[in-house]
mmCIF file of C-alpha atoms in Angstrom:
data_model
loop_
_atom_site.group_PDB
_atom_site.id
_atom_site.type_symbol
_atom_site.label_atom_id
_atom_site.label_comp_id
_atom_site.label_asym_id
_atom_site.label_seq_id
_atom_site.Cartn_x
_atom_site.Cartn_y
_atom_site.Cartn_z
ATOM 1 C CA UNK A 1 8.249 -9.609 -38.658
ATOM 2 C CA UNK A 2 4.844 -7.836 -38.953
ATOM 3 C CA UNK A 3 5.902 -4.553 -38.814
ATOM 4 C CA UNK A 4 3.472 -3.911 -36.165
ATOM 5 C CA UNK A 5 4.916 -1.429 -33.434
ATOM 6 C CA UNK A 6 4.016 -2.260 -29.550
ATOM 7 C CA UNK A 7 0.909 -0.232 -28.456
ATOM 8 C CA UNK A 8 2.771 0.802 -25.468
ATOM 9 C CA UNK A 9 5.787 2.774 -24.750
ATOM 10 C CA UNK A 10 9.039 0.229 -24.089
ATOM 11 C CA UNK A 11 10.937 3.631 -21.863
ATOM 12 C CA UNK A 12 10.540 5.015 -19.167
ATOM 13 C CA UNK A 13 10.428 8.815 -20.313
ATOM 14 C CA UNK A 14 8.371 7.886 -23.649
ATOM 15 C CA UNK A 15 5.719 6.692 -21.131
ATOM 16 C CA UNK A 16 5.986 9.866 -18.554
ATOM 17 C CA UNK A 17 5.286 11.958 -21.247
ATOM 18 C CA UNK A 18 2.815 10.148 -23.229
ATOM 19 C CA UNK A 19 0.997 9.825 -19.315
ATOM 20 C CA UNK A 20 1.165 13.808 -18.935
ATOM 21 C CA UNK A 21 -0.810 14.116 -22.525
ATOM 22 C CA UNK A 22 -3.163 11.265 -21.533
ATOM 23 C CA UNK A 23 -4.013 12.904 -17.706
ATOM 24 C CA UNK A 24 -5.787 15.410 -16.485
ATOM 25 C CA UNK A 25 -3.332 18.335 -15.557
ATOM 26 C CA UNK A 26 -4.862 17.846 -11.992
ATOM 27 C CA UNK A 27 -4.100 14.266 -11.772
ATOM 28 C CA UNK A 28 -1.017 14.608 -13.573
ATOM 29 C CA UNK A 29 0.326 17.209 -10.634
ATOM 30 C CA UNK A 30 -0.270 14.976 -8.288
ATOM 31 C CA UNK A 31 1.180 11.648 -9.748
ATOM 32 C CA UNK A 32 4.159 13.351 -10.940
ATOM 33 C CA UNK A 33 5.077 16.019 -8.462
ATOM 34 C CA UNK A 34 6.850 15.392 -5.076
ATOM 35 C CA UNK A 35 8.198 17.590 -2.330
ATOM 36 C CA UNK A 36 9.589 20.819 -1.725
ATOM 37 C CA UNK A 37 11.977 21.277 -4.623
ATOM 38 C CA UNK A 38 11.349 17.993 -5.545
ATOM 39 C CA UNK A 39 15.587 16.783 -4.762
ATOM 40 C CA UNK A 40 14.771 13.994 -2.685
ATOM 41 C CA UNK A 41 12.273 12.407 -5.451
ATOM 42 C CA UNK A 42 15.161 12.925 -7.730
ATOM 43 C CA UNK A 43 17.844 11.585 -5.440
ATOM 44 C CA UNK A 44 15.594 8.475 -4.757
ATOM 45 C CA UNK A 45 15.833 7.705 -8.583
ATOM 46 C CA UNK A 46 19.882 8.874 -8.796
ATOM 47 C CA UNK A 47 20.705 6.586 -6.194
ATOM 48 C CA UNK A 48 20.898 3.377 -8.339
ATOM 49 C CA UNK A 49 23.019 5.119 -10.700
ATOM 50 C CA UNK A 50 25.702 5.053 -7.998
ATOM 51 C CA UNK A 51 25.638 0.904 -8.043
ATOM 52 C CA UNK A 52 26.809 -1.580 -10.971
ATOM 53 C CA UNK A 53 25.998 -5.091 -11.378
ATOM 54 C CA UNK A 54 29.401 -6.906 -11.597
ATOM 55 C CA UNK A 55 28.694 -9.475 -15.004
ATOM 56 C CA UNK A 56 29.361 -13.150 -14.346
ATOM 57 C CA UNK A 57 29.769 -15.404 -16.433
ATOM 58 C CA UNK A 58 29.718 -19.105 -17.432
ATOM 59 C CA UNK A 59 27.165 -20.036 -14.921
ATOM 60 C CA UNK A 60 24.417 -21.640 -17.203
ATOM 61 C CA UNK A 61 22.031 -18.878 -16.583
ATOM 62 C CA UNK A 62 19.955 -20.268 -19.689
ATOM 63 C CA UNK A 63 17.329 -20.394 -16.981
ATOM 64 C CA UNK A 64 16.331 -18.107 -14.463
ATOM 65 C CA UNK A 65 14.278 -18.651 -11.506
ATOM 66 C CA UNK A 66 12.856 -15.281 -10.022
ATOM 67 C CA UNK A 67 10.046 -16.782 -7.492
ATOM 68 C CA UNK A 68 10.220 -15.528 -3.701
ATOM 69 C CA UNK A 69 8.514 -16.274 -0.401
ATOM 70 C CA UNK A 70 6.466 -13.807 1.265
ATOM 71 C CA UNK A 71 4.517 -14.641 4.744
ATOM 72 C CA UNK A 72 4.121 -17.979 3.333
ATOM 73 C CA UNK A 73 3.315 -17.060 0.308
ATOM 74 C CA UNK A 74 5.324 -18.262 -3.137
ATOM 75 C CA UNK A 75 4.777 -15.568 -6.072
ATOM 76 C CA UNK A 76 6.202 -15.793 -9.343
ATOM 77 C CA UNK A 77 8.631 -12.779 -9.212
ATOM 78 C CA UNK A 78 9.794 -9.682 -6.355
ATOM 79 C CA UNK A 79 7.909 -7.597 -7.898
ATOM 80 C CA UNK A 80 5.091 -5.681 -6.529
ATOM 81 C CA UNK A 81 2.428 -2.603 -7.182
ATOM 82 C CA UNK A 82 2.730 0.393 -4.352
ATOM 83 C CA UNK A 83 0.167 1.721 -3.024
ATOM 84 C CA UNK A 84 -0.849 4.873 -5.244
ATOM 85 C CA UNK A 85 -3.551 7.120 -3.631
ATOM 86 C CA UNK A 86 -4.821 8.275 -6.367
ATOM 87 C CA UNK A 87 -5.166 5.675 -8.555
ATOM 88 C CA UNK A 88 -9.062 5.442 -9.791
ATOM 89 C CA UNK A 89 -8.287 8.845 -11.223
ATOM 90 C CA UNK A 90 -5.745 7.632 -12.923
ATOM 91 C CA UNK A 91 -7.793 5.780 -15.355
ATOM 92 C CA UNK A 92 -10.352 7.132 -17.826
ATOM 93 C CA UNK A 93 -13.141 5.730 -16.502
ATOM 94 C CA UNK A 94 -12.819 6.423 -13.031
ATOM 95 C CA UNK A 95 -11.987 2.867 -11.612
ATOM 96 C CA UNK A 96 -8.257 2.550 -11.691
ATOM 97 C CA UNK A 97 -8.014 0.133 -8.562
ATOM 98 C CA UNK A 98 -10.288 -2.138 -10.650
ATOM 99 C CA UNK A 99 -7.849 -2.363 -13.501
ATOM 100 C CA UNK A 100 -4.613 -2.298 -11.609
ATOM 101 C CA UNK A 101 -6.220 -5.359 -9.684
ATOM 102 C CA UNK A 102 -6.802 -7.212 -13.376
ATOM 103 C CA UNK A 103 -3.700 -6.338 -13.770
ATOM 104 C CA UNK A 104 -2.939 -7.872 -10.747
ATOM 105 C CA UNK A 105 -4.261 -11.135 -11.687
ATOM 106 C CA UNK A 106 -3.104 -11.228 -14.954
ATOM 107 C CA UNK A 107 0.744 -11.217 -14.382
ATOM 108 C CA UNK A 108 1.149 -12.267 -10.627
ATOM 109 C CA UNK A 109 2.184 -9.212 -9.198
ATOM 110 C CA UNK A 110 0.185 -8.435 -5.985
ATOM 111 C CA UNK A 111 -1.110 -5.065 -5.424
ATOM 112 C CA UNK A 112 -0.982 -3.328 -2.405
ATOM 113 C CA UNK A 113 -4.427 -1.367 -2.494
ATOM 114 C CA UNK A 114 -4.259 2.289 -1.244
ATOM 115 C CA UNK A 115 -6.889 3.086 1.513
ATOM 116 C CA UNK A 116 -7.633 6.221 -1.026
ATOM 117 C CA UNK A 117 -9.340 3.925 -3.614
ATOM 118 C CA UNK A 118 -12.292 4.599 -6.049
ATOM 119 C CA UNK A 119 -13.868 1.506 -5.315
ATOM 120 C CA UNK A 120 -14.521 0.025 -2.070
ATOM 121 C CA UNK A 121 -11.480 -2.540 -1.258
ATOM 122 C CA UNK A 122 -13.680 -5.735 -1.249
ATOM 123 C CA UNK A 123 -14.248 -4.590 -5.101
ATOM 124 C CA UNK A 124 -10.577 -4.472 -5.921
ATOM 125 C CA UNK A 125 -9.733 -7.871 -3.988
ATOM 126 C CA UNK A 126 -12.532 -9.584 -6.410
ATOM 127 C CA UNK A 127 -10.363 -9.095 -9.108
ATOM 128 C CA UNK A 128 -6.901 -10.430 -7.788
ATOM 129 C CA UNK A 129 -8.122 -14.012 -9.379
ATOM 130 C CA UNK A 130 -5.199 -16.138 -7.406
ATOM 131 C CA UNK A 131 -2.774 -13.721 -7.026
ATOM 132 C CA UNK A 132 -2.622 -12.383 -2.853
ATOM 133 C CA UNK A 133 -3.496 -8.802 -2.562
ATOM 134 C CA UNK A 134 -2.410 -6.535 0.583
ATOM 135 C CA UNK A 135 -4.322 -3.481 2.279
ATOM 136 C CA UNK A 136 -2.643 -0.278 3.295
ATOM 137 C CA UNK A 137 -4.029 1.314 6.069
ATOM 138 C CA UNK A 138 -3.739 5.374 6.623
ATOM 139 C CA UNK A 139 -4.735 4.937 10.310
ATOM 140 C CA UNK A 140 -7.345 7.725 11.364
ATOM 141 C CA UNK A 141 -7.766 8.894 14.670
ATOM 142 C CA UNK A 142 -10.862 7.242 15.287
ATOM 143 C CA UNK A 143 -10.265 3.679 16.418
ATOM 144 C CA UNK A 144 -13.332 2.380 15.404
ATOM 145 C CA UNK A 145 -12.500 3.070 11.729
ATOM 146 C CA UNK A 146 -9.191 1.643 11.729
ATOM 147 C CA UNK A 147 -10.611 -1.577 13.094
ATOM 148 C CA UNK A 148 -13.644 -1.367 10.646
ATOM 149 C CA UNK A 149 -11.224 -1.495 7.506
ATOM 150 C CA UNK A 150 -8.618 -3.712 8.794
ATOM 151 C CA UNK A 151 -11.496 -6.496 9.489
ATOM 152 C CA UNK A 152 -13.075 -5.572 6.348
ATOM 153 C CA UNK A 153 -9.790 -6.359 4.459
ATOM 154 C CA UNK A 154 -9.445 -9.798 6.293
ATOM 155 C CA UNK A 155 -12.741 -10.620 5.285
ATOM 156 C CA UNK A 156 -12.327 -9.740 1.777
ATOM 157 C CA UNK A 157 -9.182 -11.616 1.749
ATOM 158 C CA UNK A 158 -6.070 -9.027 1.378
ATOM 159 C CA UNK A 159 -2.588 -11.389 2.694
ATOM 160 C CA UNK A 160 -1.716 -8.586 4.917
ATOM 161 C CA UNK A 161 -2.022 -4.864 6.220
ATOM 162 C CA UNK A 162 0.644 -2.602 5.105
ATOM 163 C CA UNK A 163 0.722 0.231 7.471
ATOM 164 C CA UNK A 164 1.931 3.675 6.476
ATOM 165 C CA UNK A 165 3.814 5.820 8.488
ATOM 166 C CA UNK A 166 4.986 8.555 7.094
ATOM 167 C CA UNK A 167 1.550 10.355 6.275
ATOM 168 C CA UNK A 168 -0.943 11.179 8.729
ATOM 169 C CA UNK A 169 -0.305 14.673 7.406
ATOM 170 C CA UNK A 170 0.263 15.913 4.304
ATOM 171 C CA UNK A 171 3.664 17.182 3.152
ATOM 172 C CA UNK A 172 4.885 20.725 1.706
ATOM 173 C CA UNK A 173 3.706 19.863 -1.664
ATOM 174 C CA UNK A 174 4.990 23.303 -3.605
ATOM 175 C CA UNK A 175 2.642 21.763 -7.318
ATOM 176 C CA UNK A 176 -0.484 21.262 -5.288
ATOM 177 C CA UNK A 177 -0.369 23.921 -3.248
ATOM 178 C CA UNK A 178 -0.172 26.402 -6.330
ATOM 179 C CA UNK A 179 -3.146 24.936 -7.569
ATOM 180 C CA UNK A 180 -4.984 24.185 -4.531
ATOM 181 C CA UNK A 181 -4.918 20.554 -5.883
ATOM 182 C CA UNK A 182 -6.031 17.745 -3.628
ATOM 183 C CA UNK A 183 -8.461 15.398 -5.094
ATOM 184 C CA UNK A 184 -9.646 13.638 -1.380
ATOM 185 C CA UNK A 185 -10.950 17.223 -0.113
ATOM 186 C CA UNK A 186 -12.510 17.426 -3.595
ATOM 187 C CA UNK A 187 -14.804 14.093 -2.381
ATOM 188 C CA UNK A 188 -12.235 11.926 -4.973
ATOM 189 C CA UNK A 189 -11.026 8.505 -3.618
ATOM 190 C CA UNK A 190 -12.914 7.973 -0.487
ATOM 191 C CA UNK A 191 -14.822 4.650 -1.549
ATOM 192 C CA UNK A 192 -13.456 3.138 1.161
ATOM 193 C CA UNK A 193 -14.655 5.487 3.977
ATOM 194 C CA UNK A 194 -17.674 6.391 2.402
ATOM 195 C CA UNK A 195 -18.571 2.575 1.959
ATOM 196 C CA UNK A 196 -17.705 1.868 6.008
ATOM 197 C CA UNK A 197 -20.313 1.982 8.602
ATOM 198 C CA UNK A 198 -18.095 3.452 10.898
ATOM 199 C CA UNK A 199 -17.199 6.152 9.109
ATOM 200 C CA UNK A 200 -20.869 7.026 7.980
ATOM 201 C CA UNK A 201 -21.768 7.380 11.896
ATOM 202 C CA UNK A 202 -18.905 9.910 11.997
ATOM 203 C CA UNK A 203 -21.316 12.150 9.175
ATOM 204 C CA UNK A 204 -24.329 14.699 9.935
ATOM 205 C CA UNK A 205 -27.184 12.354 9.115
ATOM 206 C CA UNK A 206 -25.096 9.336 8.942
ATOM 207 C CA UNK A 207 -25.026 9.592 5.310
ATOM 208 C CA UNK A 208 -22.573 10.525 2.848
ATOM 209 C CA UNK A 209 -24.931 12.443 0.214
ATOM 210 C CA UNK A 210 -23.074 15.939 1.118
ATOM 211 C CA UNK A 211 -19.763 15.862 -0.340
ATOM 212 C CA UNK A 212 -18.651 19.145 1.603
ATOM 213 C CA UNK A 213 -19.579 17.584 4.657
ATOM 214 C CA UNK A 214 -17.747 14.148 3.521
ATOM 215 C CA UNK A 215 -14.697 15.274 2.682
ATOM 216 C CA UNK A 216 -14.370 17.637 6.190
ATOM 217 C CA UNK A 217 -15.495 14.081 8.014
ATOM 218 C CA UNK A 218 -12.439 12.554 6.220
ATOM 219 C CA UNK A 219 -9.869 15.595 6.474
ATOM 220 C CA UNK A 220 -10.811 15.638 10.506
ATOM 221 C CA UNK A 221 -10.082 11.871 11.311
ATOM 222 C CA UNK A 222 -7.611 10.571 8.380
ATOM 223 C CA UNK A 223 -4.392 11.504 9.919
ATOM 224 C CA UNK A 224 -2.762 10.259 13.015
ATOM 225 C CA UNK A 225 0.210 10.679 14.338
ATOM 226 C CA UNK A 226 1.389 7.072 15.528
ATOM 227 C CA UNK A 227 3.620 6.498 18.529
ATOM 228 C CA UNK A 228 5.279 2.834 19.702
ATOM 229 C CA UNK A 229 2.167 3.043 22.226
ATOM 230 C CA UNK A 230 -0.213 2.219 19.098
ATOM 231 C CA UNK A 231 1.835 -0.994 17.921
ATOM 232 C CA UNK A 232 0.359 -3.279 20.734
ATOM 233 C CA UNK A 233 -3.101 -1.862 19.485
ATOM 234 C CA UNK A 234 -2.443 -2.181 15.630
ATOM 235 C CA UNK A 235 -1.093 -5.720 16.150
ATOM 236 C CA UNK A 236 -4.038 -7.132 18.077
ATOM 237 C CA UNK A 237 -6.547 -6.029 15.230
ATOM 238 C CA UNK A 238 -5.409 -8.632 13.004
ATOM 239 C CA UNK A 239 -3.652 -12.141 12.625
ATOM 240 C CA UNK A 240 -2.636 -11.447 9.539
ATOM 241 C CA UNK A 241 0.972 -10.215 8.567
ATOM 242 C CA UNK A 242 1.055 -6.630 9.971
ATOM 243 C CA UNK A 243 3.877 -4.685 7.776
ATOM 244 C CA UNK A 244 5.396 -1.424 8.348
ATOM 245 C CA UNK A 245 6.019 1.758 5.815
ATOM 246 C CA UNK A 246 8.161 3.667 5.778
ATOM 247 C CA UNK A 247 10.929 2.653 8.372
ATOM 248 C CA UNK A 248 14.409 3.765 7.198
ATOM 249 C CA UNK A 249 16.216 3.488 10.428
ATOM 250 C CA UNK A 250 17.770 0.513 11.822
ATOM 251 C CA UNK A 251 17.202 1.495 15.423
ATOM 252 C CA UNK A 252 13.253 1.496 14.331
ATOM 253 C CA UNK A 253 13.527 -1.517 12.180
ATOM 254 C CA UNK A 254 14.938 -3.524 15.832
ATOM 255 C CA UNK A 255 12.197 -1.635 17.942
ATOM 256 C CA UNK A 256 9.434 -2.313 15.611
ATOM 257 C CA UNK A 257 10.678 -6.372 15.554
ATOM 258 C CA UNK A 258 10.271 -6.541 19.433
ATOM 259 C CA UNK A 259 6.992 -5.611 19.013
ATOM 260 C CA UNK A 260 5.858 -8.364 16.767
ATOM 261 C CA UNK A 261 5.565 -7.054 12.686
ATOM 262 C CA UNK A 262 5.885 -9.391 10.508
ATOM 263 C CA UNK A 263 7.564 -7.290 7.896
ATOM 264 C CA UNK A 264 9.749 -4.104 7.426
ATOM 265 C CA UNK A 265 8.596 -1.998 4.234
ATOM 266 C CA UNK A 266 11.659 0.649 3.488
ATOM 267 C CA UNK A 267 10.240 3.700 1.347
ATOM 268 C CA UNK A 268 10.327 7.570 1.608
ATOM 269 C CA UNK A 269 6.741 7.558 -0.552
ATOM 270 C CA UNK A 270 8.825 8.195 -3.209
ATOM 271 C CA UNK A 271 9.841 11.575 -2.173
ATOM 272 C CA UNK A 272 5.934 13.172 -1.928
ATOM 273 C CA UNK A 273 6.639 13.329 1.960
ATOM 274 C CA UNK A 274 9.289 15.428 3.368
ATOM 275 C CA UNK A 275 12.330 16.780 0.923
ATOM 276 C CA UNK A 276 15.682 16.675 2.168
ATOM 277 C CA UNK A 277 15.971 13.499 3.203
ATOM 278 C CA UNK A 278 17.963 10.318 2.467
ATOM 279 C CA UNK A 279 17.697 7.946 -0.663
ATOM 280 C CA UNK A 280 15.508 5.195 0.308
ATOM 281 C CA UNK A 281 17.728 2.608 -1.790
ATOM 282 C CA UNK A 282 20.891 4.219 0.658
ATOM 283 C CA UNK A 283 19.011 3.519 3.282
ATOM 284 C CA UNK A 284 18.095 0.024 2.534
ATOM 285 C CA UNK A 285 21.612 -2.043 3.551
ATOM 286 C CA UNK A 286 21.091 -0.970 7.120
ATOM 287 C CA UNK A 287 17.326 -1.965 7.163
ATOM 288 C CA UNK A 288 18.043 -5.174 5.677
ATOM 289 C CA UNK A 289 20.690 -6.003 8.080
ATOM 290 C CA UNK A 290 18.775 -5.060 10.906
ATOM 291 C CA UNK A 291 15.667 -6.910 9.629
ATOM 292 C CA UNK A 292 17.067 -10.079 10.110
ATOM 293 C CA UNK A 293 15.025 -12.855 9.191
ATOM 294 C CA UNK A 294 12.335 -10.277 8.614
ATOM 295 C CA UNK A 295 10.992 -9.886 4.535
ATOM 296 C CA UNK A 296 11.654 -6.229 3.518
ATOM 297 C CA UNK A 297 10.228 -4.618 1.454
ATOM 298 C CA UNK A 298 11.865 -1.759 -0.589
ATOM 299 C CA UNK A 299 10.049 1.133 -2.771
ATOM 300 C CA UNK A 300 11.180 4.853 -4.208
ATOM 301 C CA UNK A 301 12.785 5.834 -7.380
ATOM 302 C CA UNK A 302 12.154 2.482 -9.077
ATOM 303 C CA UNK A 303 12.265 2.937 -12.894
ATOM 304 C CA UNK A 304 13.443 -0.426 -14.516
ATOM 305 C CA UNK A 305 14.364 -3.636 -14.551
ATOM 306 C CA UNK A 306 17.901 -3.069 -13.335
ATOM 307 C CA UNK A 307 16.397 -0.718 -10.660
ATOM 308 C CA UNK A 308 14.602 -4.151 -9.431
ATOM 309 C CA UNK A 309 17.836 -5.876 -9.962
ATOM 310 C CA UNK A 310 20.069 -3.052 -7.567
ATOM 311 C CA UNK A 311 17.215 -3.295 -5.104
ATOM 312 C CA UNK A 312 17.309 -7.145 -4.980
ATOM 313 C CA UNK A 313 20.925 -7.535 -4.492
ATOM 314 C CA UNK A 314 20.873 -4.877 -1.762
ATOM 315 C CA UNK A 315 18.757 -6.923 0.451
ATOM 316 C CA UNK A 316 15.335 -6.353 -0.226
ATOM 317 C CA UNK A 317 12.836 -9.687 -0.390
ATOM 318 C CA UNK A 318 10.272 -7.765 -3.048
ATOM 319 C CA UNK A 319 10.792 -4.248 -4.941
ATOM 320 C CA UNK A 320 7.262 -2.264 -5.452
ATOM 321 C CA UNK A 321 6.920 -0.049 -8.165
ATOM 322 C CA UNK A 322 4.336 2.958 -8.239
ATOM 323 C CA UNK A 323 4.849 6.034 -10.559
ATOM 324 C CA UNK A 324 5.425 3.940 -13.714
ATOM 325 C CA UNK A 325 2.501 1.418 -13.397
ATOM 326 C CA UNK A 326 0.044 4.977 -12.655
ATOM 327 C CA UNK A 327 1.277 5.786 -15.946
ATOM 328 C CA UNK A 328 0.175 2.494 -17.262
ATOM 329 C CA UNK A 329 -3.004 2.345 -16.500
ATOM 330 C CA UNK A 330 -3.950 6.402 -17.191
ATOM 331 C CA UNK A 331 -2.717 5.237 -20.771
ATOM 332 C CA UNK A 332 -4.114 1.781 -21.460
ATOM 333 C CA UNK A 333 -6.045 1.123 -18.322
ATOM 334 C CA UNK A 334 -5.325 -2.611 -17.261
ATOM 335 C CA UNK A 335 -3.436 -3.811 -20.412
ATOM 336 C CA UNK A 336 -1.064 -0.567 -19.930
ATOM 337 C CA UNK A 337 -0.479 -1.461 -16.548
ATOM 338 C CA UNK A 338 0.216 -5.123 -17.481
ATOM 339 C CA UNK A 339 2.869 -4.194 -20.173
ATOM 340 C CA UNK A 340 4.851 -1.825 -18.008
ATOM 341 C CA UNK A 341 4.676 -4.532 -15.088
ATOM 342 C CA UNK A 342 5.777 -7.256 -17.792
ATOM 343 C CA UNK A 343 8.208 -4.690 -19.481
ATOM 344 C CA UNK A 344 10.118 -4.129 -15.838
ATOM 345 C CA UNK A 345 9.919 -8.014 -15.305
ATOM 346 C CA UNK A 346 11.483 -8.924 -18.461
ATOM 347 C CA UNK A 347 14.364 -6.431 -18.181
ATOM 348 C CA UNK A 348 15.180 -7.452 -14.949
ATOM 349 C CA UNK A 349 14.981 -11.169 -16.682
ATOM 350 C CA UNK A 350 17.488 -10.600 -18.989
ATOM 351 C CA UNK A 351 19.852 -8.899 -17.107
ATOM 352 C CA UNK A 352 19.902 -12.106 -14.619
ATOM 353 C CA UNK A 353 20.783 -14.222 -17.360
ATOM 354 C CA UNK A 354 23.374 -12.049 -19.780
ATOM 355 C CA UNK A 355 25.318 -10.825 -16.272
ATOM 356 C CA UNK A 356 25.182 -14.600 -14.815
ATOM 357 C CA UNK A 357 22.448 -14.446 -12.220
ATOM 358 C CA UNK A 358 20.034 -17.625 -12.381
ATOM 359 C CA UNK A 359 18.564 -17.108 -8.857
ATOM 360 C CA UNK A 360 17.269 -14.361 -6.538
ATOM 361 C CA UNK A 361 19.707 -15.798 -4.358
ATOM 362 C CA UNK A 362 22.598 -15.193 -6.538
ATOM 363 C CA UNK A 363 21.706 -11.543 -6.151
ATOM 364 C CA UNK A 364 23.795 -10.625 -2.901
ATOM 365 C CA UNK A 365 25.846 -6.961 -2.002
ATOM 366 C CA UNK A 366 28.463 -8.803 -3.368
ATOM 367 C CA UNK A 367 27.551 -8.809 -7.230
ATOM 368 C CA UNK A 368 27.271 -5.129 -7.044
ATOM 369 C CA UNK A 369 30.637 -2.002 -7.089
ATOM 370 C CA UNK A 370 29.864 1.501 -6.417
ATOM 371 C CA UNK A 371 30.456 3.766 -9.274
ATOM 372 C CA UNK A 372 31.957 6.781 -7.871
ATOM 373 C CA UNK A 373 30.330 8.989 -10.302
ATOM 374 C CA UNK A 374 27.414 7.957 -11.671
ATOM 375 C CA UNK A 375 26.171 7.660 -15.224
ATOM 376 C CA UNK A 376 25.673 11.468 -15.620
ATOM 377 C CA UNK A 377 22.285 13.613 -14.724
ATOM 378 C CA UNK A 378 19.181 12.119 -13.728
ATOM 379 C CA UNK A 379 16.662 14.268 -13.330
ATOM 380 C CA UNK A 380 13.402 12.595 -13.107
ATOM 381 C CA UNK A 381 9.857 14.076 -12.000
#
């Protein structure tokens, strides 16, 4: 009635662009870009133009309940941040896992802090207020590490360690490679290793004062390559839920249940990995099914509030979102990452209650067709 216009973009595409102006071109690569020819990034976002939302109606879906248990946890809606490794670049001032963590607190959607932070982890977790928080742990090859940051996340009170997969090397990343663009070999985002006693006794000196020393320290130990030998290790670290990233296959999802996870976390890292591959979303049904009683939880491609909404009904207990809240916060710090959080939340609101959908539980396979051919081109970097 004001006539005052929203600070903030409301679209998706408005706020990709208005990001690309607002980052460094550096930064901006590396948020943006993806693998190889980038198809798989583009097919993760396609994918939920193949599925439609069948509207019900005359259900009383005046109001909506979108709350969820997780490990014993009840938070206010299925949404969640991804973990985004670059993230304290993303902001202006350096401390992006700061502000997505105020963010955190201010709307109720848990982050799920990247091991690649700005700021050391205990940091971020002081600014959930009393919304849970989870670690994700790039496991290095030295064991000491691993078990350094996993009990420093207990103690700092993270809800659970979300273990990634799919990364203990770096994939064929065409946009960084033409720039030689990678801001952790560049002595950006290690807060968390340079911060850890075990890590420091890994430096010349034991000190990290020489970045050029740091960040060959780091790029020697941060990957490895984890076999079903490692889960027996990995689970004893910690009593608190232990969740996996990056399983697509149902044959994994079964093996990684007999060894005792408490949670299944279906993602292809948004397509920055490996190119070629499958959807995430088309490989969520099968996850979900073979999950069980298992939470999953689902990332990749997610754009919107009816992206949440497609994800939901396909079987996933809470949908994380990563590009779009990056794009947030490089714009408006933590009140940008707040209104796109609140922006996806509210979409995915009101399409519960014009297509007839007052519960999370209401949102099964069944409330959703296929549409054989899509909406028409998506192509999204």
């Amino acid at each position: 009635m004001s006539g005052i216009l929203p600070e903030h973009p409301m679209e998706f595409r408005e706020l990709e662009e208005r990001a690309r102006h607002a980052m460094s071109p550096s930064v901006w690569s590396y948020v943006a870009g993806g693998a190889g020819d980038e198809h798989t990034q583009n097919a993760n976002r396609a994918a939920f133009a193949h599925w439609g939302l069948v509207p019900r109606m005359l259900v009383g879906a005046d109001r909506r309940d979108l709350s969820v248990d997780l490990f014993g946890l009840t938070l206010p809606s299925p949404l969640f941040m991804a973990p985004v490794g670059v993230l304290g670049i993303c902001a202006r001032d350096g401390h992006g896992d700061l502000a997505a963590a105020r963010a955190a607190a201010r709307t109720g959607v848990p982050l799920v802090a990247s091991t690649l932070s700005a700021d050391p982890l205990e940091e971020a977790a002081a600014e959930f207020g009393g919304t849970p928080g989870f670690f994700q742990l790039y496991t290095p090859t030295d064991r000491a590490l691993a078990e350094s940051l996993v009990h420093r996340a207990e103690k700092a009170g993270y809800a659970g360690i979300v273990v990634t997969l799919d990364t203990w090397v770096a994939g064929w990343r065409p946009r960084d490679l033409a720039t030689s663009n990678f801001p952790q070999l560049r002595g950006h985002c290690l807060a968390n290793y340079t911060s850890d006693p075990a890590f420091r006794a890994l430096l010349p000196g034991g000190h990290p004062d020489d970045a050029r020393d740091t960040a060959l320290t780091w790029a020697r130990i941060f990957g490895n390559p984890l076999t079903w030998d490692d889960l027996p290790w990995l689970r004893s670290l910690t009593t608190l839920p232990l969740i996996l990233k990056g399983i697509c296959h149902p044959d994994d999802v079964r093996r990684a249940k007999d060894y005792g996870v408490d949670g299944i976390y279906c993602s292809t890292h948004g397509g920055r990995q490996a190119n070629g591959g499958l959807p995430a979303l088309d490989a969520l049904p099968a996850v979900v099914e073979a999950a069980g009683e298992l939470p999953v939880l689902f990332d990749s491609g997610v754009r919107s509030g009816a992206d949440i909404v497609k994800a939901l009904a396909l079987g996933a207990t809470v949908v994380g979102v990563g590009r779009p809240y990056a794009y947030g916060l490089a714009l408006g710090g933590t009140d940008g990452v707040a209104h796109v959080l609140r922006a996806l939340l509210a979409e995915a609101d009101l399409i519960m209650a014009v297509d007839g959908y007052p519960t999370l539980a209401d949102l099964t396979p069944a409330a959703l067709r296929r549409v054989c051919c899509g909406t028409g081109p998506l192509i999204d970097h």
